[in-house]
């Protein structure tokens, strides 16, 4: 397929349909409404179902239902809407069902604003809903990567029978870049013989459930989930290492913020400051080991985020005290400006060079 | 090596967004790395609109334009807001049909383009944006006019193909103004 110019939000939809997503349940919210709009137009053409639910809570529970029946299914929203979906996400994880959830993050807390933010990092990676569950959280930085990860996200969800979250921000959702829909690398996906599609005379009933009233049974279920999360941690880490040959400092950033940092890297080069970048692509599982490895090659780390400082906690866990870890962030919909990040870098490195 | 970082701005309805998309599309056709980033939010409803376009030989880092190599200002508020964002020796295109002042800075290259007047002469007030785009292409040489025409064909499809010639005329008129100008 030749490259086409697509808006991030629409590219998510195109990738989902290409990946065989048969159901989309959602409720509009800025800045991701182009996605349900696209799905409403395109899904019927693909023999798939778009349904605008009466609320986010209804939408995520429809996802629960369709996933239980073995269909590829997704929902999308933005921060306040994702908060509403948390109960359902916990149930889906508990019942071991695959689905993809997209969060195009906006400023918070509460209704916040509609401009780009990354302040849902904790919610996404540390369990926004109740209980001991994890989900793979992927943070693309370009429209191409967004489509790649969206398609792979469905496979990851199916492989582990677990929800996968794709996070972006309004910038990524609204911007246009060339994209080419590419098949992800083949995974060994088992048939969904657990789905509730009728017994068909096979003699046993499939049950989708997250209730284990006997504590011993519930613990056993949690241990089973834990083993699965350990597998995900082992297999699903993704990150980019950029310009990390003897850097004076290594910036850590994900999503669109990482692209702003790349502009910072170019500008710093002109001034003789060598800035590296570690870009986590999977926010969970977080690539902790990489930080310990690169701690020997630099003087300090700087986590740059569109939040008041969330990922920086994981960066500190990764660096493990070997080098100082600093933070620079803008929040509430304000986007970091390269010159301000550069000023922070100079400050950390001890004044202008 | 090109690394064009353009801010296009004007009132909603002046075709600022579509002008940016066309240029981005044309860049993609020429095999460049491109990005198009719109301003979004409540200010778009009837207020000012702007978009950032990057066309580069190297991968696009930040899609946000802070040091613009060119600004296309379709109205006065856009000129006031974005003239300071232009780098030294950068390009400023002013829609002089609607803007009552010229460039304030003397360290940039500026052209006054009466885009709406030319568009009206050509018989369609909605192609003022294409006049500006023609001027931009001529002043920078960043992309070929043919690529923009090809992009237009893709965007218009069969149904609106009859609008291609008038758009091409608008691109040419914009280019002629830059060619014939003593400025720059």
XYZ file of C-alpha atoms in Angstrom:
537
model
C 0.000 0.000 0.000
C 1.260 3.473 -0.870
C 1.629 6.043 1.856
C -1.344 8.258 2.570
C -1.597 11.408 4.644
C -3.784 10.751 7.672
C -4.840 12.404 10.882
C -3.735 10.429 13.934
C -7.288 9.855 15.138
C -8.386 8.552 11.739
C -5.262 6.428 11.365
C -6.172 4.639 14.620
C -9.497 3.718 13.053
C -7.975 2.585 9.764
C -5.437 0.427 11.593
C -8.108 -1.106 13.844
C -10.313 -2.052 10.901
C -7.306 -3.473 9.061
C -6.505 -5.519 12.186
C -9.953 -7.076 12.018
C -11.660 -5.054 14.751
C -15.359 -5.909 14.432
C -16.875 -3.718 17.137
C -16.291 -0.170 18.300
C -18.185 1.106 21.321
C -17.566 4.667 22.359
C -18.819 8.021 23.433
C -17.527 11.287 21.957
C -15.046 13.491 23.787
C -12.468 16.008 22.549
C -9.705 15.556 21.418
C -10.435 12.085 19.983
C -13.892 12.541 18.443
C -12.553 12.180 14.879
C -11.977 8.523 15.748
C -15.594 7.548 16.517
C -16.624 9.785 13.615
C -14.311 7.837 11.303
C -15.504 4.522 12.714
C -19.158 5.473 12.292
C -18.439 6.080 8.615
C -16.009 3.257 7.865
C -16.945 0.294 10.058
C -20.248 -0.540 8.324
C -18.347 -0.650 5.002
C -16.057 -3.269 6.544
C -18.960 -5.377 7.818
C -18.227 -4.204 11.351
C -20.341 -2.474 13.987
C -19.989 1.050 15.321
C -22.154 1.891 18.267
C -22.304 5.153 20.179
C -23.189 4.100 23.707
C -25.193 6.181 26.167
C -22.083 6.676 28.303
C -18.464 5.634 28.719
C -19.514 3.129 31.387
C -21.926 1.487 28.966
C -19.313 1.490 26.203
C -16.655 -0.360 28.213
C -19.203 -2.941 29.357
C -20.233 -3.502 25.744
C -16.527 -4.103 25.072
C -16.591 -6.657 27.916
C -19.508 -8.419 26.266
C -18.127 -8.481 22.734
C -14.680 -9.556 23.961
C -16.322 -12.381 25.918
C -17.914 -13.552 22.695
C -14.445 -13.667 21.129
C -14.697 -10.629 18.835
C -11.909 -8.152 18.209
C -13.246 -5.040 19.914
C -12.085 -1.593 20.971
C -13.143 1.603 22.634
C -11.579 5.027 22.784
C -11.931 8.116 24.884
C -9.972 10.898 26.526
C -8.930 11.257 30.148
C -12.231 11.917 32.009
C -13.934 9.273 29.878
C -11.139 6.785 30.555
C -11.610 7.377 34.287
C -15.234 6.335 33.866
C -14.141 3.143 32.121
C -11.816 1.979 34.902
C -14.295 -0.349 36.592
C -14.929 -2.111 33.298
C -11.217 -2.369 32.522
C -10.640 -4.076 35.872
C -13.460 -6.551 35.142
C -12.086 -7.246 31.649
C -8.609 -7.884 33.063
C -10.110 -10.058 35.812
C -12.134 -12.079 33.320
C -9.071 -12.353 31.059
C -10.541 -10.825 27.937
C -8.670 -9.193 25.055
C -9.505 -5.663 23.884
C -7.809 -2.442 22.883
C -8.516 0.827 24.697
C -7.303 4.138 23.289
C -6.733 7.148 25.545
C -6.027 10.436 23.749
C -4.989 12.231 26.906
C -6.064 15.787 27.765
C -5.267 18.025 30.696
C -6.670 17.044 34.103
C -7.601 16.442 36.863
C -11.387 16.568 36.643
C -12.694 17.914 33.374
C -9.347 19.678 32.941
C -8.926 21.002 29.409
C -8.755 19.662 25.879
C -5.111 20.360 25.033
C -2.307 17.735 24.977
C -1.207 16.128 28.255
C 0.491 13.016 29.621
C -0.912 13.193 33.111
C -2.707 9.823 32.893
C 0.582 7.886 33.090
C -0.071 6.653 36.623
C -3.654 5.706 35.792
C -2.546 3.739 32.728
C 0.516 1.970 34.140
C -0.161 1.524 37.844
C -3.676 0.111 37.673
C -6.391 2.725 37.163
C -9.018 0.256 38.299
C -9.046 -1.972 41.375
C -7.248 -5.220 41.939
C -3.875 -6.701 40.978
C -3.927 -6.314 37.234
C -1.616 -4.985 34.558
C -2.085 -4.114 30.930
C 0.379 -3.437 28.159
C 0.452 0.339 27.641
C 1.912 1.565 24.354
C 2.837 5.191 23.644
C 3.500 5.938 19.970
C 5.293 9.123 18.892
C 4.229 9.361 15.250
C 1.131 8.595 13.217
C 2.989 5.706 11.560
C 3.946 4.213 14.903
C 0.399 4.780 16.102
C -0.982 2.580 13.322
C 1.758 -0.045 13.793
C 1.115 -0.335 17.527
C -2.641 -0.263 17.081
C -2.467 -3.303 14.809
C 0.017 -5.104 17.034
C -2.064 -4.129 20.075
C -4.915 -6.405 18.984
C -2.475 -9.301 18.629
C -0.926 -8.643 22.046
C -4.404 -8.504 23.601
C -5.368 -11.821 21.989
C -2.077 -13.527 22.844
C -2.373 -12.805 26.569
C -6.165 -12.476 26.849
C -5.669 -9.084 28.433
C -6.619 -5.461 27.703
C -4.033 -3.330 25.877
C -4.019 0.447 26.114
C -2.721 2.802 23.434
C -2.058 6.295 24.705
C -1.484 9.495 22.810
C -2.397 13.128 23.188
C -4.369 15.678 21.214
C -1.339 16.572 19.142
C -0.882 13.017 17.901
C -4.621 12.663 17.373
C -4.965 15.880 15.390
C -1.763 15.926 13.364
C -1.374 14.496 9.867
C 1.599 12.444 8.748
C 2.205 9.910 5.978
C 1.202 6.393 6.984
C 1.327 2.953 5.492
C -0.726 0.198 7.109
C 1.744 -2.596 7.795
C 1.089 -6.060 9.175
C 2.769 -6.664 12.539
C 5.117 -9.605 12.962
C 3.166 -12.859 13.156
C 2.293 -14.122 16.613
C 1.162 -17.601 17.506
C -2.459 -16.824 18.361
C -4.512 -19.662 19.752
C -8.138 -20.148 18.713
C -10.553 -18.468 21.131
C -12.034 -21.719 22.402
C -12.925 -19.969 25.671
C -15.409 -17.572 24.029
C -19.092 -17.702 24.926
C -20.451 -18.453 21.493
C -22.772 -21.341 22.378
C -21.741 -24.873 23.281
C -22.436 -26.230 19.792
C -22.976 -29.605 21.404
C -19.432 -29.770 22.741
C -20.557 -30.810 26.219
C -19.178 -28.049 28.443
C -20.131 -24.451 29.048
C -17.659 -21.578 28.710
C -17.996 -19.081 31.543
C -16.675 -15.510 31.489
C -16.437 -14.265 35.041
C -14.301 -12.250 37.434
C -16.000 -13.351 40.663
C -14.117 -15.771 42.927
C -15.945 -15.768 46.224
C -13.644 -18.338 47.828
C -10.467 -16.421 48.811
C -8.256 -19.414 48.066
C -9.741 -19.601 44.577
C -9.350 -15.840 44.151
C -5.702 -16.000 45.179
C -5.142 -18.878 42.783
C -6.667 -16.794 40.009
C -4.376 -13.890 40.922
C -1.319 -16.135 40.824
C -2.357 -17.274 37.362
C -2.731 -13.659 36.268
C 0.638 -12.811 37.805
C 2.342 -15.531 35.782
C 0.784 -14.009 32.678
C 1.903 -10.480 33.592
C 5.431 -11.829 34.146
C 5.365 -13.231 30.608
C 4.197 -9.872 29.273
C 6.992 -8.164 31.173
C 9.513 -10.533 29.672
C 8.282 -10.277 26.070
C 6.635 -6.937 25.425
C 9.132 -4.212 26.328
C 9.656 -1.676 23.587
C 11.894 1.400 23.581
C 14.028 3.601 21.355
C 17.606 4.605 22.140
C 18.545 7.800 20.294
C 21.894 9.632 20.207
C 23.180 7.852 23.323
C 26.899 7.681 22.395
C 28.564 9.336 25.399
C 25.835 11.869 26.066
C 26.352 14.628 28.650
C 22.809 13.958 29.787
C 20.073 11.523 28.774
C 16.573 12.864 28.390
C 13.706 10.447 28.913
C 10.437 11.166 27.156
C 7.616 9.317 25.417
C 5.022 10.115 22.768
C 5.002 13.585 21.220
C 7.193 14.933 24.035
C 9.988 12.663 22.773
C 9.761 14.414 19.410
C 10.127 17.795 21.060
C 13.207 16.399 22.811
C 14.627 15.367 19.420
C 14.414 19.003 18.355
C 16.195 19.861 21.616
C 18.929 17.343 20.734
C 19.503 19.025 17.344
C 19.644 22.484 18.884
C 21.972 21.381 21.680
C 24.381 19.837 19.165
C 24.874 23.315 17.675
C 25.996 24.467 21.118
C 28.268 21.499 21.726
C 26.013 19.785 24.276
C 25.381 16.118 23.605
C 21.912 15.081 24.722
C 20.745 11.480 24.435
C 17.191 10.187 24.487
C 15.644 7.049 25.904
C 12.089 6.799 24.632
C 9.996 4.156 26.351
C 7.437 2.906 23.823
C 5.879 0.419 26.214
C 5.140 2.359 29.404
C 4.130 -0.938 30.943
C 6.137 -3.070 30.890
C 8.643 -0.283 31.555
C 12.179 -0.903 30.234
C 13.882 -0.461 33.637
C 17.054 -2.388 32.708
C 17.981 0.033 29.944
C 18.386 2.846 32.459
C 20.783 0.977 34.654
C 22.803 0.114 31.564
C 23.020 3.708 30.322
C 23.619 5.189 33.779
C 27.315 4.383 33.305
C 27.464 6.367 30.078
C 26.118 9.732 31.171
C 26.182 12.316 33.975
C 22.467 12.633 34.653
C 18.959 11.884 33.455
C 16.131 14.322 32.759
C 12.566 13.078 32.502
C 10.537 15.423 30.304
C 6.782 15.005 30.522
C 3.500 16.790 29.995
C 2.634 16.179 33.638
C 3.792 17.241 37.073
C 6.148 14.250 37.204
C 4.842 10.713 36.843
C 7.119 8.619 34.604
C 10.079 10.154 36.482
C 9.312 7.715 39.322
C 9.915 4.751 36.993
C 13.047 6.411 35.616
C 14.357 6.648 39.187
C 13.578 2.970 39.760
C 15.478 2.140 36.573
C 18.507 4.351 37.264
C 18.517 2.900 40.778
C 20.499 5.702 42.403
C 23.463 5.425 40.030
C 23.051 8.965 38.672
C 20.884 11.992 39.507
C 17.412 11.972 37.923
C 15.865 15.383 37.186
C 12.414 16.360 36.002
C 11.020 19.007 33.688
C 7.335 19.172 32.894
C 4.502 21.338 31.668
C 0.960 20.327 32.349
C -2.714 21.186 32.003
C -2.425 21.279 28.217
C 0.746 23.368 28.023
C 3.398 21.841 25.764
C 7.109 22.059 26.652
C 9.069 24.478 24.439
C 12.528 23.362 23.223
C 14.279 26.488 24.549
C 12.887 25.911 28.056
C 14.063 22.290 28.051
C 17.487 23.457 26.846
C 17.645 25.997 29.682
C 16.876 23.197 32.133
C 19.603 21.005 30.634
C 22.168 23.815 30.905
C 21.084 24.419 34.464
C 21.616 20.761 35.357
C 24.980 20.578 33.593
C 26.160 23.627 35.519
C 25.572 26.764 33.554
C 25.864 27.654 29.886
C 28.704 26.149 27.919
C 18.787 19.792 2.203
C 15.473 21.395 2.955
C 13.963 21.885 6.369
C 10.922 24.099 5.901
C 9.013 25.013 9.048
C 5.925 26.971 8.114
C 3.173 28.631 10.123
C -0.009 29.414 8.187
C -2.636 31.484 9.937
C -5.864 33.350 9.324
C -9.586 33.473 10.050
C -11.531 30.234 10.034
C -12.796 29.858 6.448
C -9.789 31.393 4.693
C -8.545 27.955 3.733
C -5.557 28.012 6.037
C -5.906 24.368 7.060
C -6.441 23.076 3.525
C -3.528 25.166 2.220
C -1.330 23.499 4.827
C -2.627 20.040 4.014
C -2.011 20.548 0.302
C 1.571 21.625 0.894
C 2.093 18.661 3.230
C 0.602 16.304 0.671
C 2.828 17.776 -2.058
C 5.866 17.259 0.164
C 4.891 13.642 0.676
C 4.518 13.205 -3.099
C 8.102 14.447 -3.490
C 9.253 11.872 -0.946
C 10.001 14.353 1.838
C 9.366 13.822 5.527
C 6.295 15.874 6.375
C 3.929 16.730 9.200
C 0.834 18.908 9.523
C -0.291 20.058 12.945
C -3.431 22.165 13.360
C -4.324 24.374 16.259
C -7.427 22.829 17.768
C -9.912 23.792 20.395
C -12.748 26.216 20.970
C -10.844 29.048 19.248
C -11.347 27.320 15.905
C -15.071 27.933 15.815
C -15.218 31.188 13.872
C -12.015 32.508 15.383
C -8.438 32.323 14.218
C -7.008 29.137 12.806
C -3.434 28.146 12.239
C -1.413 25.137 11.263
C 2.233 24.137 11.403
C 3.736 22.386 8.393
C 7.160 20.783 8.300
C 8.796 19.562 5.088
C 12.223 18.099 5.576
C 14.849 15.814 4.130
C 15.450 14.374 7.593
C 12.808 12.793 9.869
C 10.497 15.345 11.476
C 11.365 15.810 15.139
C 8.879 18.114 16.885
C 5.811 18.797 14.739
C 5.433 22.122 16.535
C 6.985 25.054 14.695
C 8.765 27.417 17.059
C 11.461 28.887 14.779
C 9.542 29.345 11.541
C 11.376 29.488 8.221
C 8.178 30.995 6.781
C 4.939 32.560 7.959
C 1.879 32.996 5.763
C -0.400 35.562 7.393
C -3.905 35.751 5.954
C -5.164 38.391 8.386
C -3.861 41.070 10.741
C -4.090 39.168 14.059
C -2.070 36.344 12.480
C 0.605 38.763 11.296
C 0.853 40.381 14.727
C 1.027 37.016 16.441
C 3.494 35.180 14.223
C 5.868 37.790 12.737
C 8.139 37.402 15.801
C 8.330 33.618 15.262
C 10.262 33.908 11.994
C 13.975 33.137 11.960
C 16.454 35.678 10.613
C 16.301 35.793 6.789
C 13.061 33.811 7.000
C 10.061 34.466 4.773
C 6.919 36.444 5.587
C 3.981 36.490 3.179
C 1.368 39.105 4.031
C -2.150 39.030 2.580
C -2.194 42.752 1.804
C -5.836 42.620 0.641
C -6.882 42.343 4.270
C -3.846 43.544 6.217
C -3.181 47.252 6.533
C 0.474 47.082 7.463
C 3.702 45.722 6.044
C 6.396 43.775 7.874
C 7.818 45.431 10.978
C 11.086 43.499 10.947
C 13.888 44.254 8.492
C 15.870 41.055 9.098
C 13.404 38.906 7.189
C 12.232 38.684 3.585
C 8.671 39.940 3.262
C 6.220 40.156 0.398
C 2.867 41.898 0.306
C 0.512 39.687 -1.677
C -3.003 41.034 -2.418
C -4.359 37.503 -2.350
C -8.081 38.261 -2.048
C -7.962 40.876 -4.842
C -6.251 38.420 -7.166
C -8.655 35.651 -6.196
C -11.598 37.939 -6.967
C -10.033 38.869 -10.325
C -9.826 35.175 -11.108
C -13.501 34.887 -10.194
C -13.386 32.867 -6.975
C -12.728 34.530 -3.638
C -12.040 31.167 -2.035
C -8.720 30.636 -3.801
C -6.862 33.445 -2.016
C -5.028 30.707 -0.129
C -3.748 29.259 -3.393
C -2.373 32.656 -4.426
C -0.391 32.700 -1.173
C 0.744 29.121 -1.698
C 1.964 30.003 -5.211
C 3.942 32.898 -3.751
C 5.411 30.593 -1.120
C 6.507 27.996 -3.682
C 8.176 30.665 -5.825
C 9.907 32.401 -2.916
C 11.323 29.225 -1.390
C 11.624 26.766 -4.268
C 10.893 24.148 -1.606
C 8.543 22.077 -3.742
C 7.408 21.937 -7.358
C 4.089 23.442 -8.423
C 3.323 20.180 -10.204
C 3.388 18.332 -6.876
C 0.781 20.699 -5.450
C -1.387 20.152 -8.536
C -1.030 16.400 -8.112
C -2.016 16.750 -4.451
C -5.028 18.841 -5.504
C -6.142 16.107 -7.888
C -6.023 13.577 -5.063
C -7.910 15.849 -2.666
C -10.520 17.011 -5.193
C -11.212 13.668 -6.855
C -13.240 13.391 -10.072
C -16.128 15.475 -8.826
C -14.146 18.652 -8.312
C -11.503 18.103 -11.004
C -12.914 21.056 -12.946
C -11.552 23.357 -10.232
C -7.929 22.422 -10.962
C -7.302 25.043 -13.713
C -8.464 28.014 -11.622
C -6.356 26.787 -8.701
C -3.359 26.519 -10.991
C -4.002 30.078 -12.219
C -4.025 31.237 -8.594
C -0.709 29.476 -7.887
C 0.795 31.125 -10.997
C -0.438 34.612 -10.079
C 1.061 34.296 -6.603
C 4.351 33.137 -8.079
C 4.431 36.017 -10.577
C 4.064 38.568 -7.780
C 7.156 37.196 -6.066
C 9.105 36.974 -9.335
C 8.216 40.525 -10.282
C 8.948 41.989 -6.855
C 12.114 43.921 -6.087
C 11.933 42.710 -2.532
C 14.070 39.764 -1.415
